[in-house]
mmCIF file of C-alpha atoms and ligand atoms in Angstrom:
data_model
loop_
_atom_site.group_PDB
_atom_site.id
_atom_site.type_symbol
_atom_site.label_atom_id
_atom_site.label_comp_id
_atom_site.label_asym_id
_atom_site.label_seq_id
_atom_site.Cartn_x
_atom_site.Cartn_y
_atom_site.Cartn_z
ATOM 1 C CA UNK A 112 10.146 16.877 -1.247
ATOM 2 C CA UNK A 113 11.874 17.430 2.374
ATOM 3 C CA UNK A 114 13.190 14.382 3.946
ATOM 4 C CA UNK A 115 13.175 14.533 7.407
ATOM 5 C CA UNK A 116 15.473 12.669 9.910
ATOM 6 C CA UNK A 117 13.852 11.837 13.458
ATOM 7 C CA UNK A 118 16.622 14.137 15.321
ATOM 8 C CA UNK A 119 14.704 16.660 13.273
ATOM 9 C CA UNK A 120 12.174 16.392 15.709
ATOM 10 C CA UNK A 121 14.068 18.450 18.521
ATOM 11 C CA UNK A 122 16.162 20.632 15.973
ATOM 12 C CA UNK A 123 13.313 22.112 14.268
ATOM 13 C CA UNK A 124 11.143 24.873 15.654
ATOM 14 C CA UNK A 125 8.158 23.229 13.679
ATOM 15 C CA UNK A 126 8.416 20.480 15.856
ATOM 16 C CA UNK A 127 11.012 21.280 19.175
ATOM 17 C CA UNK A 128 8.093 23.041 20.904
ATOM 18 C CA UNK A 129 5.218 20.487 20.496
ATOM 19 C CA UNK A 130 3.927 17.576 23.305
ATOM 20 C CA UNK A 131 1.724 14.858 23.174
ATOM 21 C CA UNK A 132 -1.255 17.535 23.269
ATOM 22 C CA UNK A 133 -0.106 20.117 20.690
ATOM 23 C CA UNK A 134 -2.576 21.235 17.960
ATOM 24 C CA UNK A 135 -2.665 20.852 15.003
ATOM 25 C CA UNK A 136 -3.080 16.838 14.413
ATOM 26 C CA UNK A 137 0.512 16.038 12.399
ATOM 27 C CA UNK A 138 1.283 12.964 10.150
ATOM 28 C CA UNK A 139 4.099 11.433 8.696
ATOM 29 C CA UNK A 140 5.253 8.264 6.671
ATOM 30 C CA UNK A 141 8.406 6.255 7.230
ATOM 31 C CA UNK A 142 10.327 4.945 4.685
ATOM 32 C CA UNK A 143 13.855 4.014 3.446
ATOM 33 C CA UNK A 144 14.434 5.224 0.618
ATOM 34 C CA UNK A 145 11.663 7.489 1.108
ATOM 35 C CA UNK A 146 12.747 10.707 -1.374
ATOM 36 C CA UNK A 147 10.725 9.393 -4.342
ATOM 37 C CA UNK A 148 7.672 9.132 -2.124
ATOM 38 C CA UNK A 149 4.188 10.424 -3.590
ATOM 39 C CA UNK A 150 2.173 10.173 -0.353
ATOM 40 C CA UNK A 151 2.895 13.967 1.633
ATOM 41 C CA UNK A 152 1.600 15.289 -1.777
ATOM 42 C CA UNK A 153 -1.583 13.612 -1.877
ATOM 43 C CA UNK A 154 -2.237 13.800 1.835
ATOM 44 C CA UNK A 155 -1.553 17.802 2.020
ATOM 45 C CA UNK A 156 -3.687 18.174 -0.417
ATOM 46 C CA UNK A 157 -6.318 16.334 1.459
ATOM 47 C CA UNK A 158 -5.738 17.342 3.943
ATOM 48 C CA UNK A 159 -6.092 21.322 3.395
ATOM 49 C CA UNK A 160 -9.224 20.064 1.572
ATOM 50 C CA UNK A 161 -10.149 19.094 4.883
ATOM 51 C CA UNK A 162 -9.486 22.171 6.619
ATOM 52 C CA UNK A 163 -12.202 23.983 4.763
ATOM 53 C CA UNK A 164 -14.742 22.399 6.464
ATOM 54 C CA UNK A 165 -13.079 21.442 9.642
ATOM 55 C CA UNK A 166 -10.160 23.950 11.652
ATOM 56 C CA UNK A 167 -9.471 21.261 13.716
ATOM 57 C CA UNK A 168 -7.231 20.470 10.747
ATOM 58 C CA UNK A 169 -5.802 23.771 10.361
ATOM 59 C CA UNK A 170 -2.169 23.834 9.705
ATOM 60 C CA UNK A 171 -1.958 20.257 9.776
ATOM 61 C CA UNK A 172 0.916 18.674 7.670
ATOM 62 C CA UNK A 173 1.968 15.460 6.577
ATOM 63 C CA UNK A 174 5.744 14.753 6.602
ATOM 64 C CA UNK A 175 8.501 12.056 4.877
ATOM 65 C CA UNK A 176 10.768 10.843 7.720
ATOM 66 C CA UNK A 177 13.977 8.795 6.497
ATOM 67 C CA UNK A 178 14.086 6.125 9.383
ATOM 68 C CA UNK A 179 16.236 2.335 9.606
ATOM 69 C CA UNK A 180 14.495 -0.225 11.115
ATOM 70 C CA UNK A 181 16.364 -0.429 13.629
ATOM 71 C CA UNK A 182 15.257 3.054 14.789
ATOM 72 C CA UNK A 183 11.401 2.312 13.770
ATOM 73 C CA UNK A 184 10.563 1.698 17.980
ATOM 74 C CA UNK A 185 12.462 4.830 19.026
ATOM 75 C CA UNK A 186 10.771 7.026 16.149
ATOM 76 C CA UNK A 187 7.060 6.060 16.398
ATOM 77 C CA UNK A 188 7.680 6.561 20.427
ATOM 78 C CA UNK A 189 9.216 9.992 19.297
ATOM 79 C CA UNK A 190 6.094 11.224 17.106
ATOM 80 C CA UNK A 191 3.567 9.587 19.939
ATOM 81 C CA UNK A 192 5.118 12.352 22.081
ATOM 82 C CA UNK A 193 4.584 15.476 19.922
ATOM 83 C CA UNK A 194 1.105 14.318 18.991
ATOM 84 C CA UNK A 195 1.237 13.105 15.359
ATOM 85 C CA UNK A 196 -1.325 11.141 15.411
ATOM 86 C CA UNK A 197 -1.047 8.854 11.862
ATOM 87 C CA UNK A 198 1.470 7.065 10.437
ATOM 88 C CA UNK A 199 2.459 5.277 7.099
ATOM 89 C CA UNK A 200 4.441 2.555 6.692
ATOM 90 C CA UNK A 201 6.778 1.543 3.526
ATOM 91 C CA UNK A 202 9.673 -0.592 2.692
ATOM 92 C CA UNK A 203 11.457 -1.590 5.074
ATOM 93 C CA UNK A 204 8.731 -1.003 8.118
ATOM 94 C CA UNK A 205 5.794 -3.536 7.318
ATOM 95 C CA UNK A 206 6.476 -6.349 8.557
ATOM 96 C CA UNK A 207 9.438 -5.325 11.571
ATOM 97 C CA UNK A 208 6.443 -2.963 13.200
ATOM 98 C CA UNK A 209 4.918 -6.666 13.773
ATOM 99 C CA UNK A 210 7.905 -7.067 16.402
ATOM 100 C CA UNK A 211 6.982 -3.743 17.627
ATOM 101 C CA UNK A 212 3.887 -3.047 18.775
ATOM 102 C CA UNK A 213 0.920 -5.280 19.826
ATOM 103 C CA UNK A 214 -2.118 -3.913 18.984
ATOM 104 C CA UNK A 215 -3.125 -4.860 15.802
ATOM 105 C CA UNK A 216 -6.613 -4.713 13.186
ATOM 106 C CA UNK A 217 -7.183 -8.420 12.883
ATOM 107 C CA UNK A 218 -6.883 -7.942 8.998
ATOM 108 C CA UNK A 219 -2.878 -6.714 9.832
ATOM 109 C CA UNK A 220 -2.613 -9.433 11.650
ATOM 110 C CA UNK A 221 -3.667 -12.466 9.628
ATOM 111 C CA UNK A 222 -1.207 -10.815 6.867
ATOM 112 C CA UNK A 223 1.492 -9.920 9.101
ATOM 113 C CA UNK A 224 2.042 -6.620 7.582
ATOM 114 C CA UNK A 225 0.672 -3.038 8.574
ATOM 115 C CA UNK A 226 1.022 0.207 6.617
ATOM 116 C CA UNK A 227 -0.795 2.165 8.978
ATOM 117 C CA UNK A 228 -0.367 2.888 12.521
ATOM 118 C CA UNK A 229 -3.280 5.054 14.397
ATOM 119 C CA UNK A 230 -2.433 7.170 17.858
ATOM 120 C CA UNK A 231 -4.356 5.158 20.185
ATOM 121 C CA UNK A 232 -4.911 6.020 24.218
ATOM 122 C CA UNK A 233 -1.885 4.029 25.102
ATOM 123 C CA UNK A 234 0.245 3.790 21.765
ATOM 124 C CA UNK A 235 -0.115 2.987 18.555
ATOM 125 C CA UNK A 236 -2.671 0.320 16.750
ATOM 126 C CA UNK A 237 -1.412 -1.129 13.436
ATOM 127 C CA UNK A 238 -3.798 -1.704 10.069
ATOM 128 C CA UNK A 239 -3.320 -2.655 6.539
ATOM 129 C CA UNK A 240 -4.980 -0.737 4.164
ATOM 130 C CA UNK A 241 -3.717 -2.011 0.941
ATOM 131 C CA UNK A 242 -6.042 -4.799 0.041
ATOM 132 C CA UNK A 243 -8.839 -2.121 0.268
ATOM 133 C CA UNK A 244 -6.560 0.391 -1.870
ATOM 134 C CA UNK A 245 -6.170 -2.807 -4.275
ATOM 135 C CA UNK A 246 -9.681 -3.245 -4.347
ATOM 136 C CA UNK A 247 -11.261 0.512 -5.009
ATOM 137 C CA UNK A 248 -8.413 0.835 -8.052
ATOM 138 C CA UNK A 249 -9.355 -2.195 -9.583
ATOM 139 C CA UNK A 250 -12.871 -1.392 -9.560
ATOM 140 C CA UNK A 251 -12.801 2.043 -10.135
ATOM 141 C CA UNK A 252 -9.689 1.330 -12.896
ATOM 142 C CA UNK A 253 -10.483 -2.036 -14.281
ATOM 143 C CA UNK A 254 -14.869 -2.289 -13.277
ATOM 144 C CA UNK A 255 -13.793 -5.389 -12.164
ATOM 145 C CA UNK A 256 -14.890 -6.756 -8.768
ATOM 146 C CA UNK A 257 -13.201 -9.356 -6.384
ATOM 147 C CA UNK A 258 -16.651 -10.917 -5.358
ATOM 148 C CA UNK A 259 -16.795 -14.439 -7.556
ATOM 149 C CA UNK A 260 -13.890 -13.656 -9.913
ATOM 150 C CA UNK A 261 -11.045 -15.521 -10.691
ATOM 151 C CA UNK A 262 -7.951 -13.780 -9.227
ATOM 152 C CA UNK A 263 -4.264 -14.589 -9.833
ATOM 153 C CA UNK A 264 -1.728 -12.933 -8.210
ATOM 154 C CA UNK A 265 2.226 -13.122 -9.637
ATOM 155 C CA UNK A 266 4.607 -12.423 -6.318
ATOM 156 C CA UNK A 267 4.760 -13.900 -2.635
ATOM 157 C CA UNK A 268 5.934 -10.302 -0.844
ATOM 158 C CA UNK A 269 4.553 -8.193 1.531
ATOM 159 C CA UNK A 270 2.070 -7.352 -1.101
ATOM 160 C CA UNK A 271 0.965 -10.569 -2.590
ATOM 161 C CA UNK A 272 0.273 -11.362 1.477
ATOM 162 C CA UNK A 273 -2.115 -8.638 1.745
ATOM 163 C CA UNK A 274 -3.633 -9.022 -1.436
ATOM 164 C CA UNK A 275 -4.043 -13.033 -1.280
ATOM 165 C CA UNK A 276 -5.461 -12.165 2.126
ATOM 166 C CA UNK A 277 -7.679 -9.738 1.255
ATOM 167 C CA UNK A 278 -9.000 -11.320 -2.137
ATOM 168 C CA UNK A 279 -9.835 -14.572 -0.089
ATOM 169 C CA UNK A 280 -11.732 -12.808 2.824
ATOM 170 C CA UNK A 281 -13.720 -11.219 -0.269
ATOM 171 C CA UNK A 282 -14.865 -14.489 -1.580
ATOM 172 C CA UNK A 283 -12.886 -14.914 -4.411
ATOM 173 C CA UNK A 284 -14.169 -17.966 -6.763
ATOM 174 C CA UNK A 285 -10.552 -18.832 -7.317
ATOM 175 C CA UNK A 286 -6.862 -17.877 -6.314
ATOM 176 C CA UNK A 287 -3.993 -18.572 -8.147
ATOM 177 C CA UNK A 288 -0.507 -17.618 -6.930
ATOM 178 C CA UNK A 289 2.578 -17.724 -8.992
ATOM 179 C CA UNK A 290 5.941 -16.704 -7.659
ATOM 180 C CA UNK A 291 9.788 -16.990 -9.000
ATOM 181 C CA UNK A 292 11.078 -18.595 -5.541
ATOM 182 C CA UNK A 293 9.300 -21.957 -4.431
ATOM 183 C CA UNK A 294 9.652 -21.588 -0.882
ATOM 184 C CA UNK A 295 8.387 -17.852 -0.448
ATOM 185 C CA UNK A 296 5.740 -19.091 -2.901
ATOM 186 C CA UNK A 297 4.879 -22.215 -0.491
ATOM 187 C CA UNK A 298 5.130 -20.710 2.767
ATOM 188 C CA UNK A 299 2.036 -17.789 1.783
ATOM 189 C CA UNK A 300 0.417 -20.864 -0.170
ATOM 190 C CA UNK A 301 0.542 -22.301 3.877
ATOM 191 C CA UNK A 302 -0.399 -19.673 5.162
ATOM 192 C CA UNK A 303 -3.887 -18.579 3.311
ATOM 193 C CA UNK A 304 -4.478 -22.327 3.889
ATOM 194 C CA UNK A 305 -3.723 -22.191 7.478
ATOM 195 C CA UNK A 306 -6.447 -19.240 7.573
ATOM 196 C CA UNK A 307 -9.249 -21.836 6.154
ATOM 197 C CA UNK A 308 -8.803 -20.613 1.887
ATOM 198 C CA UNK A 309 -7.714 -22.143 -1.020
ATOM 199 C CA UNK A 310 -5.328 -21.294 -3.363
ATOM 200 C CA UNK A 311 -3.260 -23.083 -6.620
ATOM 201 C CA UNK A 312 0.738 -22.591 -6.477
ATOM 202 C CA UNK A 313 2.446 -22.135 -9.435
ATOM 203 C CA UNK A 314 6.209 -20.973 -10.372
ATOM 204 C CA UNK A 315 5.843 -17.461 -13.102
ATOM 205 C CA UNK A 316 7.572 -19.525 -15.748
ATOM 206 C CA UNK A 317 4.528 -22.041 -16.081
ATOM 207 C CA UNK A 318 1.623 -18.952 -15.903
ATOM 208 C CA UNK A 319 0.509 -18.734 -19.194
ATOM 209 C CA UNK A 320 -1.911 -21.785 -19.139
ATOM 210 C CA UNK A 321 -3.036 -22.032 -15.690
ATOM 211 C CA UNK A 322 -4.392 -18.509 -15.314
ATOM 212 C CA UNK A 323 -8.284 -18.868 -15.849
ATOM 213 C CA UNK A 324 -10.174 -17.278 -18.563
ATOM 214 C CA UNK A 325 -11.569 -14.202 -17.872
ATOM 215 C CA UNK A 326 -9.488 -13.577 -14.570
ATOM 216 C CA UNK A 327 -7.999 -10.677 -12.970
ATOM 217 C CA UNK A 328 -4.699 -10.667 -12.622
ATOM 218 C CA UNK A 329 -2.495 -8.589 -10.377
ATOM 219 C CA UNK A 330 1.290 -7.972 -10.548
ATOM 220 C CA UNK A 331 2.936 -7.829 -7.103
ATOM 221 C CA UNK A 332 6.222 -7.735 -7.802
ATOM 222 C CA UNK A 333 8.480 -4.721 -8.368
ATOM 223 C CA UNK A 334 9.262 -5.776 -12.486
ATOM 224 C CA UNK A 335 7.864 -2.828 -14.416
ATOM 225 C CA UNK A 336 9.140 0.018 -12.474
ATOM 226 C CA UNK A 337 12.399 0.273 -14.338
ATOM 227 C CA UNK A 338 12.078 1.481 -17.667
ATOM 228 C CA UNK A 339 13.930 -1.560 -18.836
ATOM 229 C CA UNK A 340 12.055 -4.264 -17.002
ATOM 230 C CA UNK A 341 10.513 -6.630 -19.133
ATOM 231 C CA UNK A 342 6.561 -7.554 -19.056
ATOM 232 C CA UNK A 343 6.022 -9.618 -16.073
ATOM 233 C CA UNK A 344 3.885 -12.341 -18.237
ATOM 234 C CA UNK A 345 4.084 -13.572 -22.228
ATOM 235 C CA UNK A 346 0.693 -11.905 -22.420
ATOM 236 C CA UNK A 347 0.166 -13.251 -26.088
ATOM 237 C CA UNK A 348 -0.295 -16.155 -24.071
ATOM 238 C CA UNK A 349 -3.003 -15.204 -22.224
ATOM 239 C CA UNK A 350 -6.448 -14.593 -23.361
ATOM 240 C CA UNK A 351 -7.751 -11.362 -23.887
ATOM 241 C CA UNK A 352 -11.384 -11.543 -21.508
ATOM 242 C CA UNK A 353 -8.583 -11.114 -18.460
ATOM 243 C CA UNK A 354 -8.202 -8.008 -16.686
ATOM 244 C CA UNK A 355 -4.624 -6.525 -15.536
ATOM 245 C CA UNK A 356 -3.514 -4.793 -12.378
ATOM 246 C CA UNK A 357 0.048 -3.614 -12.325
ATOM 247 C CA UNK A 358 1.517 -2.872 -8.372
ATOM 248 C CA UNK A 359 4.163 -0.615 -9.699
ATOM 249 C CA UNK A 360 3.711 2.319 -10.976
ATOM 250 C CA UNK A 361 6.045 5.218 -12.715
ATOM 251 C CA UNK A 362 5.644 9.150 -13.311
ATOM 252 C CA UNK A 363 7.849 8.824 -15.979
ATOM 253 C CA UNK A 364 7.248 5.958 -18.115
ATOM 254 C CA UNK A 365 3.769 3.386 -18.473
ATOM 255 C CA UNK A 366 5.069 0.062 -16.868
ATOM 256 C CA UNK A 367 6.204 -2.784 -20.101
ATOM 257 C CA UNK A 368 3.292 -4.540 -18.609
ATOM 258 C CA UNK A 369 0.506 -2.464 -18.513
ATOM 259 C CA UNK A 370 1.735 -1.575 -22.198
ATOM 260 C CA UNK A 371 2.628 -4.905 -23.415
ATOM 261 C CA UNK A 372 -1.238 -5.909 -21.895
ATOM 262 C CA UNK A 373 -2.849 -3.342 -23.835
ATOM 263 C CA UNK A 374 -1.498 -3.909 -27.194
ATOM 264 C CA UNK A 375 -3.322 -7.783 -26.654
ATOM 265 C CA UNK A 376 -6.454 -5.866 -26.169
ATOM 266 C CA UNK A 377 -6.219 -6.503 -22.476
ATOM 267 C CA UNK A 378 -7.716 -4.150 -20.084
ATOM 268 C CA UNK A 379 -5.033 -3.070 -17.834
ATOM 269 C CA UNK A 380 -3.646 -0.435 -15.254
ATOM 270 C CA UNK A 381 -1.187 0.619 -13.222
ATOM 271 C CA UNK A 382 -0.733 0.718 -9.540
ATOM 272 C CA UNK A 383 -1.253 4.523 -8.944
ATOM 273 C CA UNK A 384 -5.129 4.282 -8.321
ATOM 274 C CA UNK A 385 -3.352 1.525 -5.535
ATOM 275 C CA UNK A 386 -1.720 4.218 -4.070
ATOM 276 C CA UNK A 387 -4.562 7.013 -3.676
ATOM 277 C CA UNK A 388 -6.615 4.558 -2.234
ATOM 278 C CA UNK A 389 -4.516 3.102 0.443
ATOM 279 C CA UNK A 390 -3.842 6.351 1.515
ATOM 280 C CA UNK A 391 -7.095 7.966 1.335
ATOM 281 C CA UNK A 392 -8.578 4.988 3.796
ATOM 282 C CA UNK A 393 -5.172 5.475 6.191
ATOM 283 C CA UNK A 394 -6.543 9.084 6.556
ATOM 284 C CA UNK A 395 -10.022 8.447 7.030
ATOM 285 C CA UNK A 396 -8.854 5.851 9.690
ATOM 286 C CA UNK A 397 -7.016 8.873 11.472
ATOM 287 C CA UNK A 398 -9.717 11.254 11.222
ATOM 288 C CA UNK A 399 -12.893 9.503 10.780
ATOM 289 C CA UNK A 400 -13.781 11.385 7.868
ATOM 290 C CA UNK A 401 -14.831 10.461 4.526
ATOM 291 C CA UNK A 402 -12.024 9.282 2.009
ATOM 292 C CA UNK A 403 -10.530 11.845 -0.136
ATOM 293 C CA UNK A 404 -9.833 8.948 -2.715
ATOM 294 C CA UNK A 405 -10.283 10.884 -6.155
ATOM 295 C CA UNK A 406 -8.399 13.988 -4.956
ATOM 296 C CA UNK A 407 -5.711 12.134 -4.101
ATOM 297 C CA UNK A 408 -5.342 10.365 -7.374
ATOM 298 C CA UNK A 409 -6.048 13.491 -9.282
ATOM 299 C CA UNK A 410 -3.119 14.978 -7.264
ATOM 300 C CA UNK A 411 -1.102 11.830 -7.894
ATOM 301 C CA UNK A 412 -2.068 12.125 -11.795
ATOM 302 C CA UNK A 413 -1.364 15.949 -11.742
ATOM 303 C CA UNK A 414 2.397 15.430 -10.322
ATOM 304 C CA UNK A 415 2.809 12.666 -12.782
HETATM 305 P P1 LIG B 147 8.707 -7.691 -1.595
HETATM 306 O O1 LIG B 147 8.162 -8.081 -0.272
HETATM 307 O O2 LIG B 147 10.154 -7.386 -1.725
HETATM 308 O O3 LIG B 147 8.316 -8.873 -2.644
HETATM 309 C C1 LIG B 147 8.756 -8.847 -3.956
HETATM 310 C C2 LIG B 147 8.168 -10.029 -4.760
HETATM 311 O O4 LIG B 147 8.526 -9.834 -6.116
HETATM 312 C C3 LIG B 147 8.685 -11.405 -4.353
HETATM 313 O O5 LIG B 147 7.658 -12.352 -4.525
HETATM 314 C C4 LIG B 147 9.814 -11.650 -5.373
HETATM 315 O O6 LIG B 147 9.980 -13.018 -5.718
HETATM 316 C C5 LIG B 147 9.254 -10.964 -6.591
HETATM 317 N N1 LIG B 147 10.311 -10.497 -7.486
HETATM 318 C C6 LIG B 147 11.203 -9.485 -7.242
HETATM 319 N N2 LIG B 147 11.992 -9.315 -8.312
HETATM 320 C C7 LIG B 147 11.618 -10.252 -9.227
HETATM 321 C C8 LIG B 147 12.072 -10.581 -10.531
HETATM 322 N N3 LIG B 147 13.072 -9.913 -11.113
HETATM 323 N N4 LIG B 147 11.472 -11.613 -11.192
HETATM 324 C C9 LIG B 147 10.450 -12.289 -10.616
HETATM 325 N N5 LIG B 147 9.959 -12.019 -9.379
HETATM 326 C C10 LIG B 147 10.549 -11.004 -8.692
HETATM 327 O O7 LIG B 147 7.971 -6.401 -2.151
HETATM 328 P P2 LIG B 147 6.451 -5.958 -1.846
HETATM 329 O O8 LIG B 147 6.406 -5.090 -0.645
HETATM 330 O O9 LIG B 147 5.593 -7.165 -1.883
HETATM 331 O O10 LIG B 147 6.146 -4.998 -3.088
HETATM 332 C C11 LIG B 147 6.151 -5.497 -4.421
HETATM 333 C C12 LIG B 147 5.905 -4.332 -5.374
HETATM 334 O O11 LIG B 147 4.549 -3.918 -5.269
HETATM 335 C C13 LIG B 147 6.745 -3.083 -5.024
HETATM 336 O O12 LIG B 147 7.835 -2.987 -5.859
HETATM 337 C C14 LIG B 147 5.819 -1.913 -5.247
HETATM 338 O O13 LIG B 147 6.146 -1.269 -6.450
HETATM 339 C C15 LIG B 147 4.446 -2.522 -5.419
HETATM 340 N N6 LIG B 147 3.488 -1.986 -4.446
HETATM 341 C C16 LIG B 147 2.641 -1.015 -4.892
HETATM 342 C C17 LIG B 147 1.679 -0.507 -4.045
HETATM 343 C C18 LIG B 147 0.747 0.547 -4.564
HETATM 344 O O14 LIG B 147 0.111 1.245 -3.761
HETATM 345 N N7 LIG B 147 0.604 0.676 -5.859
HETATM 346 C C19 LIG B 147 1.572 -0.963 -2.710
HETATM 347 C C20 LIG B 147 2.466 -1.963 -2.276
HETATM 348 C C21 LIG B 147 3.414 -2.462 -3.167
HETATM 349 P P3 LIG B 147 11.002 -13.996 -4.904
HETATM 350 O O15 LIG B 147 10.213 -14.539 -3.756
HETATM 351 O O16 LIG B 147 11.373 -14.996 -5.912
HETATM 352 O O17 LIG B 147 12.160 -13.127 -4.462
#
């Protein structure tokens, strides 16, 4: 995959010659490290999906720019001005584009996170889309619905926020967060409260008893994308009616939890469906189409 700097933007002809009104529509995500990212696959295939039915879209790419934070305000002013008009956001960006910009989804907001920004009339407007990529890959990947379920979620992160966020708004029967540090643990504990939820705090060590039967249980923390890593939980422990969503995800190995899961009998999955989906709902946000969900997993599975 070509990384791109943002000083690429004036050496290359691709880009030297466009404004703010050039045709066609261009996207990009920002990132750091960004060379292992799956997303300009995916969305160039949806994208020239897209084209068949619409040349609006003709031509239109989606590119992997290598930026620091401290360079995220200078490079999403840079892309406003040659008309990309959609942009993802990965480590390190979520939460230091809250400092940035001011227009904000009030679902990015409440989490204080964004992993999508939109080319409005006047700038940018931030979203989060990952509690509704969450949610389409566990129900597509697990049948398993947020609605009245049990959820537990192991991490305190960027992630964990958006997915304790998004779980409560969805009427969860019961959330459960476990974390290694206290006080990361405690402060999003304070903060779902603060929004008028509820939630139980416990540290990882502790898990095995307190997760309810029949739960769904989602790992939010990076352990499972080395090879090495061990499973995130004892899942002997834990009884087998639970279901098991894995963040990470790896096109070389299955993560030592979603294996360690499955040889209890548990039904479990990795984070890749995660992926698709948060990106396929970024695009539709940027185009107003429909979501190109399954091709982008199948291109996801196909580059695995
Ligand atoms: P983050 O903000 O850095 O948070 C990491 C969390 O993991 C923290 O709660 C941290 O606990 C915990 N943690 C880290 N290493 C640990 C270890 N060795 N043992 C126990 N806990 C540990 O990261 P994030 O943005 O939330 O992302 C978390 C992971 O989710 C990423 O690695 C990524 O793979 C995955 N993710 C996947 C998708 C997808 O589309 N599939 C989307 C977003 C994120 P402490 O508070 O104790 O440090």
């Amino acid at each position: 995959m070509q990384v791109l700097k943002i000083q690429d933007l004036q050496n290359l002809p691709e880009f030297s010659g466009r404004t703010s009104e050039s045709s066609p529509p261009f996207f990009a995500v920002f990132g750091k490290p960004i060379n292992h990212s799956l997303s300009p696959k995916m969305q160039n295939a949806a994208l020239a999906e897209m084209a068949k039915t619409d040349s609006f879209y003709n031509g239109s790419k989606y590119f992997a720019f290598e930026v620091d934070p401290s360079d995220l305000k200078v490079a999403i002013e840079s892309l406003y001005s040659k008309n990309f008009v959609g942009i993802n956001l990965t480590i390190p960006h979520k939460e230091v584009i809250m400092g940035i910009i001011d227009d904000f989804d009030p679902h990015a907001k409440l989490i204080g996170a964004c992993n999508t920004l939109l080319r409005a009339k006047n700038g940018w407007k931030g979203y989060n889309t990952d509690g509704f990529g969450l949610e389409r890959a566990v129900e597509i990947g697990l049948g398993r619905k947020f609605e009245n379920s049990d959820i537990v979620i192991i991490g305190a992160g960027g992630a964990a926020r958006a997915a304790a966020f998004y779980v409560s708004a969805k009427n969860c029967k019961s959330l459960t967060l476990l974390n290694r540090s206290k006080e990361r643990l405690i402060n999003l504990a304070n903060d779902i409260k603060d929004a008028g939820y509820n939630c139980n705090t416990y540290s990882i060590a502790e898990a095995s008893d307190k997760i309810p039967q029949g739960s769904i249980i989602i790992n939010a923390t990076p352990i499972g994308l080395k090879e090495t890593d061990s499973p995130v939980l004892d899942f002997s422990k834990i009884s087998q009616d639970v279901a098991f969503f894995d963040m990470p995800y790896s096109n070389t190995h299955i993560t030592s939890s979603v294996q360690s899961a499955k040889s209890f009998g548990i039904n479990a999955i990795d984070g890749l469906g995660m992926l698709a989906w948060q990106g396929a709902k970024s695009l539709s946000i940027w185009t107003n189409k429909e979501m190109f969900g399954e091709l982008m997993y199948r291109t996801l599975k196909d580059n695995a």
